[in-house]
Short mmCIF file of C-alpha atoms in Angstrom, two decimals:
data_model
loop_
_atom_site.label_atom_id
_atom_site.label_comp_id
_atom_site.label_asym_id
_atom_site.label_seq_id
_atom_site.Cartn_x
_atom_site.Cartn_y
_atom_site.Cartn_z
CA MET A 1 -88.58 63.95 -2.35
CA THR A 2 -85.21 63.52 -0.68
CA THR A 3 -84.12 62.14 2.66
CA SER A 4 -81.79 64.08 4.91
CA ARG A 5 -80.12 62.70 8.01
CA ARG A 6 -82.42 64.83 10.15
CA SER A 7 -85.55 63.38 8.58
CA PHE A 8 -83.94 59.95 8.60
CA LEU A 9 -83.33 60.07 12.34
CA GLY A 10 -86.88 61.27 12.80
CA LEU A 11 -88.59 58.82 10.52
CA VAL A 12 -85.96 56.07 10.87
CA GLY A 13 -86.00 53.12 8.56
CA GLY A 14 -86.79 54.56 5.14
CA GLY A 15 -83.13 54.65 4.22
CA ALA A 16 -82.50 52.74 1.02
CA LEU A 17 -85.30 52.21 -1.44
CA ALA A 18 -87.91 54.20 0.43
CA ALA A 19 -86.12 57.55 0.36
CA GLY A 20 -88.92 59.11 -1.63
CA LEU A 21 -91.51 57.83 0.81
CA ALA A 22 -90.21 59.71 3.84
CA ALA A 23 -93.14 62.11 3.91
CA CYS A 24 -93.66 64.53 6.75
CA GLY A 25 -96.11 63.49 9.40
CA SER A 26 -98.61 65.64 11.22
CA SER A 27 -97.47 67.95 13.98
CA GLY A 28 -99.05 65.54 16.46
CA PRO A 29 -99.96 64.15 18.69
CA THR A 30 -102.57 61.93 17.11
CA THR A 31 -104.12 58.69 18.27
CA THR A 32 -103.83 55.73 15.97
CA PRO A 33 -107.15 54.80 14.37
CA GLY A 34 -108.57 51.74 16.04
CA SER A 35 -106.25 51.89 19.02
CA THR A 36 -107.66 51.25 22.42
CA THR A 37 -108.29 53.94 24.97
CA GLY A 38 -107.88 53.78 28.70
CA ALA A 39 -104.87 51.47 28.53
CA GLY A 40 -103.06 50.81 31.74
CA GLY A 41 -106.10 49.92 33.75
CA ALA A 42 -107.13 46.68 35.39
CA GLY A 43 -106.80 44.81 32.12
CA GLY A 44 -103.05 45.36 32.08
CA GLY A 45 -102.92 47.47 28.90
CA ALA A 46 -100.03 49.77 28.06
CA THR A 47 -99.25 53.01 26.26
CA TYR A 48 -96.79 53.51 23.41
CA TRP A 49 -95.64 56.73 21.75
CA PHE A 50 -93.80 56.79 18.44
CA LEU A 51 -93.12 58.89 15.35
CA THR A 52 -95.23 59.74 12.32
CA GLY A 53 -93.96 59.45 8.75
CA GLN A 54 -94.30 56.71 6.16
CA PRO A 55 -93.47 53.90 5.64
CA GLN A 56 -92.24 53.52 9.22
CA GLN A 57 -95.47 54.70 10.84
CA ALA A 58 -97.55 52.08 9.04
CA ILE A 59 -95.18 49.30 10.07
CA ARG A 60 -95.38 50.33 13.73
CA GLU A 61 -99.17 50.64 13.56
CA ALA A 62 -99.42 47.15 12.06
CA GLN A 63 -97.34 45.73 14.92
CA VAL A 64 -99.73 47.20 17.48
CA LYS A 65 -102.80 46.01 15.58
CA ARG A 66 -101.51 42.45 15.50
CA PHE A 67 -100.83 42.59 19.22
CA ASN A 68 -104.20 44.12 20.10
CA ASP A 69 -106.09 41.62 17.95
CA ALA A 70 -104.33 38.77 19.78
CA ASN A 71 -104.61 40.33 23.24
CA PRO A 72 -108.05 41.93 23.63
CA ASP A 73 -107.73 42.11 27.42
CA SER A 74 -104.39 43.95 27.46
CA LYS A 75 -104.37 46.29 24.52
CA ILE A 76 -101.80 48.95 23.71
CA LYS A 77 -102.89 52.55 23.19
CA THR A 78 -100.66 54.48 20.78
CA THR A 79 -100.01 58.18 20.35
CA GLU A 80 -98.00 59.46 17.40
CA PHE A 81 -95.86 62.57 17.16
CA GLN A 82 -93.79 64.34 14.58
CA ASN A 83 -90.06 64.17 15.35
CA ASP A 84 -89.44 67.49 17.11
CA ALA A 85 -92.68 67.33 19.09
CA PHE A 86 -91.86 63.78 20.18
CA LYS A 87 -88.42 64.67 21.52
CA GLN A 88 -89.77 67.55 23.55
CA LYS A 89 -92.91 65.83 24.81
CA ILE A 90 -91.40 62.52 25.85
CA LYS A 91 -88.59 64.03 27.94
CA THR A 92 -91.06 66.25 29.77
CA ALA A 93 -93.55 63.44 30.34
CA ILE A 94 -90.98 60.92 31.54
CA GLY A 95 -89.44 63.49 33.86
CA ALA A 96 -92.87 64.10 35.38
CA GLY A 97 -93.54 60.38 35.79
CA GLN A 98 -96.25 60.51 33.13
CA GLY A 99 -94.49 58.97 30.17
CA PRO A 100 -95.69 56.02 28.10
CA THR A 101 -95.17 52.42 29.18
CA LEU A 102 -93.13 51.68 26.04
CA ILE A 103 -90.40 54.25 25.42
CA TRP A 104 -89.21 54.38 21.79
CA GLY A 105 -85.84 56.00 21.23
CA TRP A 106 -82.31 55.92 19.87
CA GLY A 107 -80.44 54.40 22.81
CA GLY A 108 -77.05 55.85 23.71
CA GLY A 109 -76.90 59.16 25.55
CA GLY A 110 -80.67 59.56 25.83
CA LEU A 111 -81.05 56.10 27.33
CA LYS A 112 -78.18 56.73 29.72
CA ALA A 113 -79.95 59.84 31.02
CA TYR A 114 -83.12 57.81 31.65
CA VAL A 115 -81.11 55.16 33.49
CA GLU A 116 -79.36 57.68 35.70
CA ALA A 117 -82.75 59.14 36.66
CA ASN A 118 -84.17 55.65 37.39
CA GLN A 119 -86.86 56.13 34.75
CA VAL A 120 -86.49 52.86 32.81
CA GLU A 121 -86.52 49.18 33.80
CA ASP A 122 -83.41 47.05 34.03
CA LEU A 123 -84.17 44.33 31.45
CA THR A 124 -80.92 42.39 31.78
CA ASP A 125 -82.25 39.24 33.44
CA TRP A 126 -85.41 39.14 31.34
CA ILE A 127 -83.45 39.42 28.09
CA ASN A 128 -80.69 36.99 29.07
CA THR A 129 -83.03 34.28 30.36
CA GLU A 130 -86.64 34.42 29.14
CA GLN A 131 -85.78 36.16 25.87
CA LYS A 132 -82.46 34.55 25.02
CA ALA A 133 -83.80 33.40 21.65
CA LEU A 134 -84.83 36.97 20.81
CA LYS A 135 -81.45 38.27 21.92
CA ASP A 136 -79.63 35.72 19.78
CA SER A 137 -81.74 36.62 16.73
CA ILE A 138 -80.60 40.26 16.82
CA PHE A 139 -77.26 41.47 15.42
CA PRO A 140 -74.79 41.32 18.35
CA SER A 141 -73.40 44.75 17.47
CA ALA A 142 -76.81 46.37 18.10
CA TRP A 143 -76.74 45.74 21.84
CA GLY A 144 -74.04 48.29 22.62
CA ALA A 145 -76.36 51.30 22.46
CA ALA A 146 -78.85 49.42 24.69
CA THR A 147 -76.26 48.90 27.42
CA VAL A 148 -75.48 51.24 30.32
CA ASN A 149 -72.91 50.26 32.95
CA GLY A 150 -72.95 46.68 31.71
CA LYS A 151 -76.73 46.26 32.02
CA LEU A 152 -79.44 46.15 29.35
CA TYR A 153 -82.14 48.79 29.54
CA ALA A 154 -83.55 48.53 26.02
CA VAL A 155 -84.18 46.04 23.22
CA PRO A 156 -82.92 46.88 19.71
CA GLY A 157 -85.51 46.99 16.96
CA GLU A 158 -86.39 48.34 13.54
CA THR A 159 -83.49 48.99 11.15
CA VAL A 160 -79.72 49.35 10.84
CA THR A 161 -78.03 52.14 8.92
CA PRO A 162 -74.24 52.10 8.72
CA ILE A 163 -72.05 54.89 7.38
CA VAL A 164 -70.61 53.86 4.01
CA LEU A 165 -67.70 54.92 1.81
CA PHE A 166 -69.36 55.53 -1.57
CA TYR A 167 -67.33 56.01 -4.73
CA ASP A 168 -67.79 56.78 -8.41
CA LYS A 169 -66.32 53.96 -10.50
CA ARG A 170 -66.00 56.31 -13.48
CA SER A 171 -63.68 58.64 -11.55
CA PHE A 172 -61.39 55.76 -10.62
CA GLU A 173 -61.27 54.66 -14.25
CA LYS A 174 -60.11 58.16 -15.23
CA ILE A 175 -57.03 57.90 -13.02
CA GLY A 176 -56.49 54.18 -13.56
CA ALA A 177 -56.76 53.31 -9.86
CA GLU A 178 -58.62 50.92 -7.59
CA PRO A 179 -60.74 51.82 -4.51
CA PRO A 180 -58.61 52.41 -1.39
CA GLN A 181 -57.72 49.41 0.73
CA SER A 182 -56.06 51.44 3.49
CA TRP A 183 -55.84 54.96 4.89
CA GLY A 184 -52.48 55.23 3.15
CA ASP A 185 -54.21 54.51 -0.15
CA ILE A 186 -56.65 57.33 0.51
CA LEU A 187 -53.84 59.81 1.03
CA ASP A 188 -52.06 58.54 -2.10
CA LEU A 189 -55.21 58.96 -4.20
CA VAL A 190 -55.74 62.60 -3.24
CA PRO A 191 -53.16 64.22 -5.56
CA LYS A 192 -54.11 61.89 -8.43
CA PHE A 193 -57.74 63.01 -8.36
CA ASN A 194 -56.81 66.66 -7.87
CA ASP A 195 -54.51 66.51 -10.89
CA LYS A 196 -57.51 65.36 -12.98
CA GLY A 197 -59.70 68.17 -11.66
CA ILE A 198 -61.82 65.77 -9.59
CA ALA A 199 -62.34 66.48 -5.89
CA PRO A 200 -61.16 63.41 -3.94
CA PHE A 201 -64.07 63.63 -1.48
CA SER A 202 -67.41 65.36 -1.41
CA LEU A 203 -68.39 66.79 1.98
CA GLY A 204 -71.37 68.80 3.19
CA GLY A 205 -69.28 70.48 5.85
CA GLN A 206 -71.83 73.12 6.79
CA SER A 207 -73.82 70.23 8.25
CA ARG A 208 -71.29 69.51 10.98
CA TRP A 209 -72.34 65.90 11.55
CA THR A 210 -71.06 64.92 8.10
CA SER A 211 -67.53 65.71 9.25
CA MET A 212 -68.18 63.82 12.49
CA MET A 213 -68.48 60.57 10.52
CA TRP A 214 -64.85 60.88 9.45
CA LEU A 215 -63.62 61.17 13.01
CA GLU A 216 -65.81 58.28 14.14
CA PHE A 217 -64.09 55.97 11.68
CA LEU A 218 -60.58 57.27 12.31
CA PHE A 219 -61.01 56.93 16.07
CA ASP A 220 -62.17 53.35 15.56
CA ARG A 221 -59.60 52.32 12.99
CA ILE A 222 -56.70 53.80 14.97
CA GLY A 223 -57.76 53.30 18.59
CA GLY A 224 -60.34 50.52 18.31
CA SER A 225 -63.89 50.57 19.64
CA GLU A 226 -62.50 50.71 23.19
CA LEU A 227 -61.23 54.24 22.57
CA PHE A 228 -64.63 55.81 22.21
CA GLN A 229 -66.16 53.53 24.81
CA SER A 230 -63.76 55.01 27.37
CA ILE A 231 -64.93 58.50 26.39
CA TYR A 232 -68.58 57.45 26.55
CA ASP A 233 -67.94 55.98 30.00
CA GLY A 234 -66.54 59.32 31.18
CA LYS A 235 -62.86 58.44 31.45
CA LYS A 236 -60.90 61.51 32.54
CA ASP A 237 -58.98 63.10 29.66
CA GLY A 238 -60.28 60.40 27.31
CA TRP A 239 -60.08 62.70 24.29
CA SER A 240 -56.33 63.11 24.90
CA ASP A 241 -55.58 59.43 24.41
CA PRO A 242 -52.61 59.10 22.02
CA SER A 243 -54.81 57.24 19.53
CA ALA A 244 -57.36 60.06 19.62
CA ILE A 245 -54.70 62.68 18.99
CA LYS A 246 -53.32 60.64 16.09
CA ALA A 247 -56.81 60.35 14.58
CA LEU A 248 -57.25 64.11 14.80
CA GLU A 249 -53.83 64.66 13.24
CA GLU A 250 -54.58 62.28 10.36
CA MET A 251 -57.86 64.09 9.79
CA GLN A 252 -56.13 67.43 9.42
CA LYS A 253 -53.48 65.83 7.21
CA LEU A 254 -56.22 64.89 4.72
CA ILE A 255 -57.78 68.36 4.91
CA LYS A 256 -54.42 70.11 4.35
CA ALA A 257 -53.76 67.86 1.35
CA ASN A 258 -56.95 69.21 -0.30
CA GLY A 259 -58.73 65.92 0.20
CA PHE A 260 -62.16 67.56 0.18
CA VAL A 261 -64.04 69.56 -2.41
CA LYS A 262 -63.21 73.25 -2.42
CA GLY A 263 -65.62 75.24 -0.26
CA PHE A 264 -66.88 72.20 1.65
CA SER A 265 -67.65 74.33 4.72
CA SER A 266 -70.44 76.08 2.81
CA ILE A 267 -72.05 72.92 1.38
CA THR A 268 -75.11 71.51 3.15
CA ALA A 269 -76.06 67.86 3.39
CA ASP A 270 -79.79 68.47 3.79
CA SER A 271 -79.91 69.89 0.27
CA ASN A 272 -78.20 66.71 -1.03
CA ALA A 273 -75.59 68.92 -2.71
CA ASP A 274 -72.85 66.61 -1.46
CA GLN A 275 -74.52 63.63 -3.12
CA ALA A 276 -74.85 65.56 -6.38
CA LEU A 277 -71.09 66.18 -6.46
CA LEU A 278 -70.54 62.41 -6.40
CA TYR A 279 -73.09 61.32 -8.99
CA THR A 280 -72.20 64.12 -11.42
CA GLY A 281 -68.54 63.08 -11.37
CA LYS A 282 -67.23 66.21 -9.67
CA ALA A 283 -66.08 64.23 -6.62
CA ALA A 284 -64.67 60.70 -6.57
CA MET A 285 -65.77 59.54 -3.11
CA MET A 286 -68.16 60.39 -0.30
CA LEU A 287 -68.46 59.12 3.27
CA HIS A 288 -72.14 59.18 4.13
CA GLY A 289 -75.10 57.37 5.64
CA ALA A 290 -76.76 54.42 3.93
CA TRP A 291 -79.94 56.50 3.70
CA THR A 292 -78.38 58.42 0.77
CA TYR A 293 -78.61 55.44 -1.60
CA GLY A 294 -82.26 56.11 -2.40
CA GLY A 295 -81.60 59.78 -3.15
CA MET A 296 -78.73 58.97 -5.49
CA LYS A 297 -80.84 56.39 -7.28
CA ALA A 298 -83.75 58.82 -7.64
CA ASP A 299 -81.78 61.93 -8.64
CA GLY A 300 -78.56 60.62 -10.20
CA LYS A 301 -79.98 59.56 -13.60
CA ASP A 302 -78.12 56.34 -14.47
CA PHE A 303 -75.52 56.64 -11.69
CA VAL A 304 -77.01 53.73 -9.72
CA THR A 305 -78.96 51.91 -12.43
CA GLY A 306 -75.97 52.04 -14.78
CA GLY A 307 -73.69 50.39 -12.24
CA HIS A 308 -71.44 53.42 -11.67
CA LEU A 309 -71.93 53.58 -7.89
CA GLY A 310 -69.47 51.65 -5.76
CA TYR A 311 -69.49 51.26 -1.99
CA MET A 312 -67.39 49.72 0.74
CA ASN A 313 -66.68 49.80 4.46
CA PHE A 314 -64.09 52.32 5.63
CA PRO A 315 -60.59 50.89 5.10
CA PRO A 316 -58.16 50.11 7.94
CA VAL A 317 -55.35 52.40 9.09
CA ASP A 318 -51.92 50.79 9.02
CA GLY A 319 -50.91 49.90 12.57
CA GLY A 320 -54.35 50.74 13.94
CA LYS A 321 -56.12 48.72 16.63
CA GLY A 322 -59.62 48.76 15.15
CA ASP A 323 -61.16 45.67 13.61
CA PRO A 324 -61.73 46.30 9.85
CA SER A 325 -65.26 44.89 10.18
CA ASN A 326 -66.29 47.63 12.63
CA THR A 327 -68.76 50.22 11.46
CA VAL A 328 -70.45 53.36 12.78
CA GLY A 329 -73.86 54.96 12.35
CA ASN A 330 -77.24 53.76 13.55
CA PRO A 331 -77.17 50.18 14.92
CA GLY A 332 -80.93 50.18 15.46
CA GLN A 333 -83.73 51.93 17.30
CA TYR A 334 -84.49 51.02 20.89
CA MET A 335 -87.46 50.24 23.09
CA SER A 336 -87.41 50.57 26.86
CA ILE A 337 -90.05 50.09 29.54
CA SER A 338 -90.97 52.80 32.03
CA SER A 339 -90.02 52.01 35.60
CA LYS A 340 -93.10 54.00 36.69
CA ALA A 341 -95.53 51.66 34.92
CA THR A 342 -97.68 49.18 36.84
CA ASP A 343 -96.76 45.50 36.89
CA GLY A 344 -99.60 44.78 34.45
CA GLU A 345 -98.44 47.45 32.06
CA LYS A 346 -94.87 46.16 32.22
CA GLN A 347 -95.98 42.63 31.41
CA THR A 348 -97.97 43.87 28.42
CA ALA A 349 -94.97 45.86 27.21
CA LYS A 350 -92.67 42.84 27.51
CA LYS A 351 -95.13 40.65 25.64
CA PHE A 352 -95.33 43.20 22.82
CA ILE A 353 -91.55 43.55 22.55
CA ALA A 354 -91.08 39.78 22.57
CA ASN A 355 -93.81 38.87 20.08
CA ASN A 356 -94.44 41.79 17.74
CA THR A 357 -91.53 44.19 17.28
CA LEU A 358 -89.36 41.78 15.27
CA ASP A 359 -91.86 39.15 14.17
CA ASP A 360 -91.81 37.74 10.66
CA ALA A 361 -94.41 40.18 9.35
CA THR A 362 -92.38 43.12 10.63
CA VAL A 363 -89.11 41.85 9.17
CA ASP A 364 -90.83 41.35 5.82
CA ALA A 365 -92.31 44.87 5.92
CA TRP A 366 -88.97 46.53 6.68
CA VAL A 367 -87.25 44.71 3.81
CA LYS A 368 -90.05 45.66 1.42
CA SER A 369 -89.60 49.29 2.51
CA GLY A 370 -85.97 49.12 1.39
CA SER A 371 -84.30 48.71 4.77
CA ILE A 372 -82.41 46.06 6.70
CA PRO A 373 -84.06 45.18 10.01
CA VAL A 374 -81.78 44.45 12.94
CA VAL A 375 -82.26 40.65 12.84
CA LYS A 376 -80.35 37.82 11.21
CA SER A 377 -83.53 36.47 9.58
CA ALA A 378 -83.58 39.51 7.27
CA LYS A 379 -81.08 37.69 5.06
CA ASP A 380 -83.78 35.16 4.13
CA LYS A 381 -86.02 37.97 2.82
CA LEU A 382 -83.48 39.56 0.48
CA PRO A 383 -84.07 37.26 -2.52
CA SER A 384 -87.51 38.87 -2.78
CA VAL A 385 -85.81 42.13 -3.87
CA THR A 386 -85.61 41.58 -7.63
CA ASP A 387 -83.85 44.78 -8.76
CA LYS A 388 -80.20 43.70 -9.05
CA ASN A 389 -78.76 47.02 -7.85
CA ASP A 390 -81.09 47.19 -4.86
CA ASN A 391 -80.48 43.54 -4.02
CA ALA A 392 -76.70 43.99 -4.07
CA TRP A 393 -76.99 47.13 -1.96
CA LEU A 394 -79.22 45.56 0.69
CA ASN A 395 -76.97 42.51 0.91
CA PHE A 396 -74.02 44.84 1.49
CA VAL A 397 -75.86 46.70 4.26
CA TYR A 398 -76.90 43.40 5.85
CA ASP A 399 -73.39 41.97 5.76
CA THR A 400 -71.86 45.17 7.13
CA ALA A 401 -74.21 45.24 10.12
CA ALA A 402 -74.34 41.50 10.76
CA ASN A 403 -70.57 41.00 10.62
CA ALA A 404 -69.49 44.10 12.52
CA LYS A 405 -67.50 43.28 15.64
CA SER A 406 -68.52 46.74 16.84
CA PHE A 407 -71.26 49.06 15.53
CA GLN A 408 -70.51 52.40 17.15
CA GLN A 409 -73.53 54.64 17.52
CA SER A 410 -73.26 58.11 15.98
CA TRP A 411 -71.54 60.30 18.52
CA ASP A 412 -74.16 63.02 18.58
CA GLN A 413 -76.64 60.36 19.73
CA ALA A 414 -74.28 58.44 22.00
CA LEU A 415 -73.20 61.52 23.97
CA SER A 416 -75.25 63.83 26.14
CA PRO A 417 -76.74 66.89 24.41
CA THR A 418 -74.14 69.18 26.03
CA GLN A 419 -71.22 67.03 24.93
CA ALA A 420 -72.70 66.50 21.47
CA GLU A 421 -73.08 70.22 20.77
CA THR A 422 -69.53 70.92 21.97
CA LEU A 423 -68.31 68.08 19.78
CA LEU A 424 -70.01 69.37 16.64
CA ASP A 425 -68.76 72.90 17.27
CA ASN A 426 -65.17 71.72 17.68
CA ILE A 427 -65.36 69.40 14.67
CA ALA A 428 -66.27 72.39 12.50
CA LYS A 429 -63.26 74.29 13.87
CA LEU A 430 -60.97 71.28 13.38
CA PHE A 431 -61.99 70.97 9.73
CA GLN A 432 -61.52 74.69 9.20
CA LEU A 433 -58.01 74.28 10.67
CA SER A 434 -58.76 76.98 13.25
CA ILE A 435 -57.88 74.70 16.19
CA SER A 436 -55.22 72.05 16.63
CA PRO A 437 -55.83 68.41 17.59
CA GLN A 438 -54.65 69.17 21.12
CA GLN A 439 -57.00 72.15 21.43
CA PHE A 440 -59.85 69.94 20.20
CA ALA A 441 -59.03 67.33 22.86
CA THR A 442 -58.75 69.95 25.61
CA ASN A 443 -62.13 71.44 24.70
CA MET A 444 -63.78 68.01 24.67
CA ASN A 445 -62.17 66.83 27.91
CA ALA A 446 -63.74 69.86 29.60
CA VAL A 447 -67.26 68.51 29.00
CA ILE A 448 -66.73 64.82 29.82
CA GLY A 449 -69.44 63.81 32.27
CA GLN A 450 -71.73 66.69 31.41
#
């Protein structure tokens, strides 16, 4: 089995070693075996909805079981849904004031919509005072997607998945070059690979979000994390910032130089065709999510096990404002508390978040599943991963997330659904060279705030 970004975002957390375990769940909803019923009554119980799919589902179920065993008078009742059913059901239920006490989600634009509708609790004081130790244990970069207007409305949990620049060491040996240390190096490498009949970069351009990852990094490296934050905050004409225009221009410069595999607009990421181009030596590099490691290990013969796969963070752009440690992707998953819940339900929810979502057993389970949980203590678990390739990979993912000054959430999650769809549509046009950078900015400025 393979893991696509769509299934990754649904099942979340199976990224690295557990790619083959990301099995489809039931269409839902289903009630967890052994979970309590009638939660939310006088005993102060709570309700919690989350996604099906292994190994993530089992880890979440184990968290709830530990809590319920320790708190028989305030148990949590769980209901599980497949990804698409969850997204539809939870929005409808929360809008009707009938959502669960504990709201599992991706932070960013979805969380912002809940905040604007007064549907989730402001957790700022609770996190900064009572739960300061918990806050300090979590990667600092994960809190951005939990923050709306300077206040905290969610607690990060589960796993981190940065976007990574993968490369084939064999391809670099063929041209006698080293991996790029700057954007200028990338542009210089393009003709060298093309002359050898190797595509500089693989890209599943038919899946528009794969192209989005390029712009996320260029916006950061050129304009710094503040550039996109201003767009996220709804700054008028934010997409026309000079740094944004330069990023768009640099993107088209790479495309015009034949930086991507021929026919990239017809290649899909969900089929893993873009990964295959890298591990078969037809492309030298690929910018993609950390979840692809497991697929390349499973399907690429000796590409991973033979030590041919290289990986690195996206290099800096000369003169750019972005910190080279910054990354983009999925800084975690997020748990909020319904503002419509009773005081007893809210207290139960807080106790669960504080004691069970990132406890030692959970951290250990995520690492064993092949993922990096969003806490600093994960580093202590990594020696238990004995495969040298997997150990090196997980240490890289940990260091990337833990050391990032900024971990920008994927734009199609950070923005509202309307803005995200407009963004993806215009990215496809930008990569096809059918619109200019200025036209891209104009089209995006038109949907700021929507």
